[in-house]
Short mmCIF file of C-alpha atoms and ligand atoms in Angstrom, two decimals:
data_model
loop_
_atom_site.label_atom_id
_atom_site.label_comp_id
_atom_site.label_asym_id
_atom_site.label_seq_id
_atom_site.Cartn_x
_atom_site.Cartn_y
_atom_site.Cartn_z
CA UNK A 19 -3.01 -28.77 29.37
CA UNK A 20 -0.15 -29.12 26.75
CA UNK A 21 0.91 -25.64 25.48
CA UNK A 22 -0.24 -23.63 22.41
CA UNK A 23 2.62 -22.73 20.43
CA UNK A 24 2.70 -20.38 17.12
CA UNK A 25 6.09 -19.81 15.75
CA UNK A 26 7.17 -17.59 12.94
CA UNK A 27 10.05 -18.70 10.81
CA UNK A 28 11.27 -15.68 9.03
CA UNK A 29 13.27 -17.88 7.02
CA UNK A 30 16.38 -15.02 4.95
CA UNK A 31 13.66 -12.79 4.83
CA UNK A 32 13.73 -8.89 5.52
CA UNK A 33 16.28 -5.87 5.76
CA UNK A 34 17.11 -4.95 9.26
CA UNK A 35 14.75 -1.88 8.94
CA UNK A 36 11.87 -4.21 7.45
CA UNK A 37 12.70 -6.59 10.66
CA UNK A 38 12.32 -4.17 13.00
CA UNK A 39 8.70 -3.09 11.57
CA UNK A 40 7.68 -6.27 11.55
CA UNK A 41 9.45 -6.97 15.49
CA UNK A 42 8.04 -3.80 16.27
CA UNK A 43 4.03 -4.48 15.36
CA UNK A 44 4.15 -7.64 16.76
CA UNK A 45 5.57 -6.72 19.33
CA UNK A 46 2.88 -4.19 20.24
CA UNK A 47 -0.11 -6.42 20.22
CA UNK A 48 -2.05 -8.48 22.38
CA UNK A 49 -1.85 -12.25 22.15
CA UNK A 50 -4.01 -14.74 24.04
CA UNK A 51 -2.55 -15.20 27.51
CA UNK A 52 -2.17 -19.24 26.69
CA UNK A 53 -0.87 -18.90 23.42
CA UNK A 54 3.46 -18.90 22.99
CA UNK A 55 4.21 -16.68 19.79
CA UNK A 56 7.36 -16.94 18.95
CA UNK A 57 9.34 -14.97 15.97
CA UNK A 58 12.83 -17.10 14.52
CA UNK A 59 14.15 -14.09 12.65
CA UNK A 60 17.51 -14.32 10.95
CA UNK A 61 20.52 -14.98 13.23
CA UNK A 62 21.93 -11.51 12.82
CA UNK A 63 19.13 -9.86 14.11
CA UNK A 64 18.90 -11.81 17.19
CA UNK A 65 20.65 -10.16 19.70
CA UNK A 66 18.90 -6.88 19.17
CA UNK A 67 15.42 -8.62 19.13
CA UNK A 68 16.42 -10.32 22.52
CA UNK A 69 14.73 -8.21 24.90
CA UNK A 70 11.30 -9.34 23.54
CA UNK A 71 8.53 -9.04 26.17
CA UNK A 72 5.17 -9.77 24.32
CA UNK A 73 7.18 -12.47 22.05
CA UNK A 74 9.36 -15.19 22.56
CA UNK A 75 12.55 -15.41 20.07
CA UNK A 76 13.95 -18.21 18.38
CA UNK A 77 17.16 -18.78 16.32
CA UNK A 78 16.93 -20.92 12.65
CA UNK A 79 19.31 -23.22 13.57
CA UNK A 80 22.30 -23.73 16.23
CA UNK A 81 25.66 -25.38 15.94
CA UNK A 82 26.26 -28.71 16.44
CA UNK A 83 29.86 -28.21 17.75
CA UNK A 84 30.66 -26.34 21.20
CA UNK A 85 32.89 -23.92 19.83
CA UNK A 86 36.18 -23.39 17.91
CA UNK A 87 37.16 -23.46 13.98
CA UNK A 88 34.02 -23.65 12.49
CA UNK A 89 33.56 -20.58 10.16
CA UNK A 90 29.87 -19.47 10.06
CA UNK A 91 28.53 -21.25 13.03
CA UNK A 92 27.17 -19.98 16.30
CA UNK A 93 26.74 -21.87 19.14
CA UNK A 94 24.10 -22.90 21.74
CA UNK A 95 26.33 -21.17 24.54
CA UNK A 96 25.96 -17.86 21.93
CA UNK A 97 22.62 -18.04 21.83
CA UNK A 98 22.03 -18.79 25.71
CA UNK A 99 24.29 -15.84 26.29
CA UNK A 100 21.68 -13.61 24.92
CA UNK A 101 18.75 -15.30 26.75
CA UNK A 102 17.05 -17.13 24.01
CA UNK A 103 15.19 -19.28 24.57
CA UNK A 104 14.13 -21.28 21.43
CA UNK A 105 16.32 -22.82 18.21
CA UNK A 106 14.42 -24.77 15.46
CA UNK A 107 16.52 -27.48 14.29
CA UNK A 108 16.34 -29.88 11.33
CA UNK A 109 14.20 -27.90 9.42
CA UNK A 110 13.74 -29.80 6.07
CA UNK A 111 15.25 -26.70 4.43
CA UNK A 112 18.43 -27.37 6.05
CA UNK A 113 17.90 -31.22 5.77
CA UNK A 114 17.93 -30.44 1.99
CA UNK A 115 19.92 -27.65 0.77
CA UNK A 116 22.68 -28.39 3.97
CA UNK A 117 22.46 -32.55 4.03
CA UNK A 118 21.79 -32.53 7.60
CA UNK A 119 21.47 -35.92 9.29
CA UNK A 120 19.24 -37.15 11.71
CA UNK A 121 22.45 -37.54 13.63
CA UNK A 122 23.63 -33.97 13.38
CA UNK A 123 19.61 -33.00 14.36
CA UNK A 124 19.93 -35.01 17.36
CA UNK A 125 23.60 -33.46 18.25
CA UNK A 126 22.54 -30.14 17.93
CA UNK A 127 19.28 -31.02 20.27
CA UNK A 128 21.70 -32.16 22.47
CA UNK A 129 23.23 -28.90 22.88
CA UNK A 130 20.81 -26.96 23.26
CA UNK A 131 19.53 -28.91 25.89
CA UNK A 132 22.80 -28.40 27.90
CA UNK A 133 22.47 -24.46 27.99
CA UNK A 134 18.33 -24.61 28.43
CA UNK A 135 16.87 -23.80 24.64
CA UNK A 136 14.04 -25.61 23.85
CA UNK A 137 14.45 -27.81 20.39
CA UNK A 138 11.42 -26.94 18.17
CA UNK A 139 12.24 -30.16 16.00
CA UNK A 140 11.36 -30.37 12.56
CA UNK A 141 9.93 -33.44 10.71
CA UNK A 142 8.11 -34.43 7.86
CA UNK A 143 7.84 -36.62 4.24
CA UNK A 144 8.37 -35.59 0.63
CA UNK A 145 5.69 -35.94 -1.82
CA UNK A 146 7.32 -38.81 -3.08
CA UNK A 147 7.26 -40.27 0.42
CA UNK A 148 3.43 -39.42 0.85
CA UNK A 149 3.02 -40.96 -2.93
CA UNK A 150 4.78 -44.22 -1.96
CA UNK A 151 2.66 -44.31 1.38
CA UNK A 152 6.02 -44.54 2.98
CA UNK A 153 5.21 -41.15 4.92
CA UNK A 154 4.83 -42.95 8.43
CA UNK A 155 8.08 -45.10 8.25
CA UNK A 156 9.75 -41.71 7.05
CA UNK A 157 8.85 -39.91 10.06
CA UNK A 158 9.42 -42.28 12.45
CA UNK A 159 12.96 -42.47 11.23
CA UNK A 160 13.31 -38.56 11.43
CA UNK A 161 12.38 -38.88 14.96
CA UNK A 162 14.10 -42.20 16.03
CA UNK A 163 17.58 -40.66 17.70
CA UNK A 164 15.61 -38.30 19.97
CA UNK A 165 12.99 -41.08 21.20
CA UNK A 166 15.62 -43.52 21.71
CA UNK A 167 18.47 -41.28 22.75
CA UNK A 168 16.93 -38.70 25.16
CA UNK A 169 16.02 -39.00 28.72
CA UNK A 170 11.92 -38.73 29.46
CA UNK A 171 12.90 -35.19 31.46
CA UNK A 172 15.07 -34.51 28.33
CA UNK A 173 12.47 -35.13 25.93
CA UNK A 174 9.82 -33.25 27.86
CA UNK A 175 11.29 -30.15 26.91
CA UNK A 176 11.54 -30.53 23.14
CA UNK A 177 8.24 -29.09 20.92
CA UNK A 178 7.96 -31.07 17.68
CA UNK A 179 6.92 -29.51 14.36
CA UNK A 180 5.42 -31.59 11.72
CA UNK A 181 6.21 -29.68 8.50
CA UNK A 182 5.29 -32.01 5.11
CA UNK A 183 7.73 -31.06 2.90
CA UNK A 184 4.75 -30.89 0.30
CA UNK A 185 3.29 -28.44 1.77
CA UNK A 186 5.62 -25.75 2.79
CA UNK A 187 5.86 -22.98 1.04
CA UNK A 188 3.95 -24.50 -2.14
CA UNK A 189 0.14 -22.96 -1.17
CA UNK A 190 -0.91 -26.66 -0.37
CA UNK A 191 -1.75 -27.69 2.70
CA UNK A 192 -1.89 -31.16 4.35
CA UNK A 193 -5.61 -32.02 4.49
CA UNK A 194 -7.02 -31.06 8.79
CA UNK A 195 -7.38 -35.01 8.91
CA UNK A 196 -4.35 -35.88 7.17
CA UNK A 197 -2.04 -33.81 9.52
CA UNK A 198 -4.08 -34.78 12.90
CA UNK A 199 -3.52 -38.19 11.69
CA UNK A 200 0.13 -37.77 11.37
CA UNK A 201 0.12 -36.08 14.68
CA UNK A 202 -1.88 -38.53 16.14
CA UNK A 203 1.24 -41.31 15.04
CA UNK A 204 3.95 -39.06 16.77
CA UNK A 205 2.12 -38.94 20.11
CA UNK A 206 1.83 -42.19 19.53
CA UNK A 207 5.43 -42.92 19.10
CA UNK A 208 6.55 -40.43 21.82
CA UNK A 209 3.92 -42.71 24.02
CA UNK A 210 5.87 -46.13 23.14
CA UNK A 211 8.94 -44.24 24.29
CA UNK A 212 7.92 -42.31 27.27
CA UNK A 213 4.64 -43.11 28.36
CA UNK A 214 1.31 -40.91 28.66
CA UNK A 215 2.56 -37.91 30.88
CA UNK A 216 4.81 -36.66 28.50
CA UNK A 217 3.04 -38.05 25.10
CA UNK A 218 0.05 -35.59 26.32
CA UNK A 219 2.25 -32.96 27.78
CA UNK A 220 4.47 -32.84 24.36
CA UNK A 221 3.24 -29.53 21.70
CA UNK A 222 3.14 -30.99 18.46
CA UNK A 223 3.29 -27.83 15.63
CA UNK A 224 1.95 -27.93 12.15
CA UNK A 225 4.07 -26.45 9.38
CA UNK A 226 3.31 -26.12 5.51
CA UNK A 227 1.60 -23.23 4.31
CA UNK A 228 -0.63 -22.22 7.30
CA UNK A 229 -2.07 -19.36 6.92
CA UNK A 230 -5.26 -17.28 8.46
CA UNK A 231 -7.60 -19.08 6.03
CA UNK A 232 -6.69 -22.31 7.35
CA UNK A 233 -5.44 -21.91 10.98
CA UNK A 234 -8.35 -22.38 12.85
CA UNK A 235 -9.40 -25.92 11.08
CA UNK A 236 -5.78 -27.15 11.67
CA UNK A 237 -5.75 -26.01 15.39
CA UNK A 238 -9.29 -27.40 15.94
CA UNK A 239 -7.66 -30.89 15.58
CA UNK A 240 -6.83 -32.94 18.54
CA UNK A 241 -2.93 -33.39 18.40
CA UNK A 242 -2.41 -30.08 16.42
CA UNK A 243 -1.13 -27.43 19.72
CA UNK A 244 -0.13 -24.87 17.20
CA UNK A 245 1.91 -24.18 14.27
CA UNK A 246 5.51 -23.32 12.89
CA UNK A 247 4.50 -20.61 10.29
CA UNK A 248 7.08 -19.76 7.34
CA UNK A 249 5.77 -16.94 4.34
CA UNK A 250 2.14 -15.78 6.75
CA UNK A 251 4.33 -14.69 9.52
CA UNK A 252 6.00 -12.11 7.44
CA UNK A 253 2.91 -10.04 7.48
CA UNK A 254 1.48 -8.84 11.46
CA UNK A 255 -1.84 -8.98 10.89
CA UNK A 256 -1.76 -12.80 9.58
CA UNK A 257 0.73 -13.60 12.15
CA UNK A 258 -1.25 -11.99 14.20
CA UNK A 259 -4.68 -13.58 13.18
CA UNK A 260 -3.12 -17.33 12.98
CA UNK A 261 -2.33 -16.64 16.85
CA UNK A 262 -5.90 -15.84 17.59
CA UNK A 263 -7.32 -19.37 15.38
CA UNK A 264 -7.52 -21.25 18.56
P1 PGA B 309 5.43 -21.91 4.92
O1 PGA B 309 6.75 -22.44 5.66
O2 PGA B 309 4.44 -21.55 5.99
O3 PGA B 309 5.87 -20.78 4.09
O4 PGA B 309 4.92 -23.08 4.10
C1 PGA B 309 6.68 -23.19 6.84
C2 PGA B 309 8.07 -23.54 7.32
O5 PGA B 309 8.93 -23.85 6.48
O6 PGA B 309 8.37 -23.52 8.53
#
């Protein structure tokens, strides 16, 4: 049974006192007993979030370097030192507006491997690249360093989140069919690499405007375990409703 993951990407959203409401209310309500909810709010509010018990937390994005002169940064060893468990990496936010590589993606899975976080690794196309039909070859290539680079017990810890560029944020959504058969490919991939134990075993998220209305059709697909959820998890009660669309 592969796991059923919901993650909440707070993204720079929210005032400490607006993060704590939100931490709080989630916090206090009941999720499905196989369902992972997880909340990624912004790094500075992760060490007081860390005590979690009814959610899992997750940081944005990690360092790629171990530690040292690099103004800004925080490290995997920082964020194992306060018992996280998550980090989403390669986001297409940070792709974009921070020209991360697919190198530095893999470097920073790397090390977050070393101190235990799991990876919830971000891929997905542009509209042009859906346009041009070149969406497939696109995400292949997003995910090529980690299939060809990791071990199988490595890889079996990593969650991958599809998130077409497209569709997050905008209000559009990739199509139930269109995603599952994205999702589909990457299992597919992950099987040409490692074989069927860990192509079933492996989460696969959807990202890109989920949101209540839409949840349970995406979730009802075959390769879709869940989703990484950006502007619906700012709210509880849609968080809270996308958790329950299984
Ligand atoms: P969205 O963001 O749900 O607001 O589209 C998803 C994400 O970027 O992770």
């Amino acid at each position: 049974m592969r796991k059923k993951i919901v993650a909440g990407n707070w993204k720079m959203n929210l005032n400490k006192s607006e993060a704590e409401i939100l931490y709080n209310d989630l916090e206090s309500k009941s999720y499905p007993d196989d369902v992972e909810a997880i909340i990624a709010p912004a790094s500075i509010y992760l060490d007081s979030f860390s005590n979690a018990s009814n959610v899992s937390i997750s940081s944005q994005d990690v360092s790629a370097n171990s530690n040292g002169a690099f103004t800004g940064e925080f490290s995997a060893e920082m964020l194992s030192s306060i018992n996280l468990r998550f980090a989403i990496v390669g986001h297409s936010e940070r792709r974009t507006f921070h020209k991360e590589t697919d190198l530095l993606i893999f470097q920073k899975v790397e090390m977050l491997l070393k101190y235990g976080i799991t990876p919830i690794f971000c891929c997905g196309e542009s509209l042009l690249d859906r346009e041009s039909k070149n969406h497939f070859n696109v995400v292949k290539s997003q995910l090529s360093q980690i299939l060809s680079k990791l071990s199988s017990e490595e890889f079996s810890k990593i969650v991958i989140a599809y998130e077409p560029v497209w569709a997050i944020g905008t209000g559009l959504t990739a199509d139930p069919e269109d995603a599952q058969e994205m999702h589909s490919f990457i299992r597919s991939l992950v099987f040409e690499a490692f074989g069927s134990e860990i192509s079933e075993l492996i989460s696969i998220l959807y990202g890109g405007s989920c949101k209540p209305s839409n949840a349970k059709e995406l979730f009802s697909m075959d390769d879709i375990d869940g989703g990484l959820i950006g502007g619906a998890s700012l709210d509880s009660e849609s968080f809270e409703a996308i958790i329950n669309s299984f």
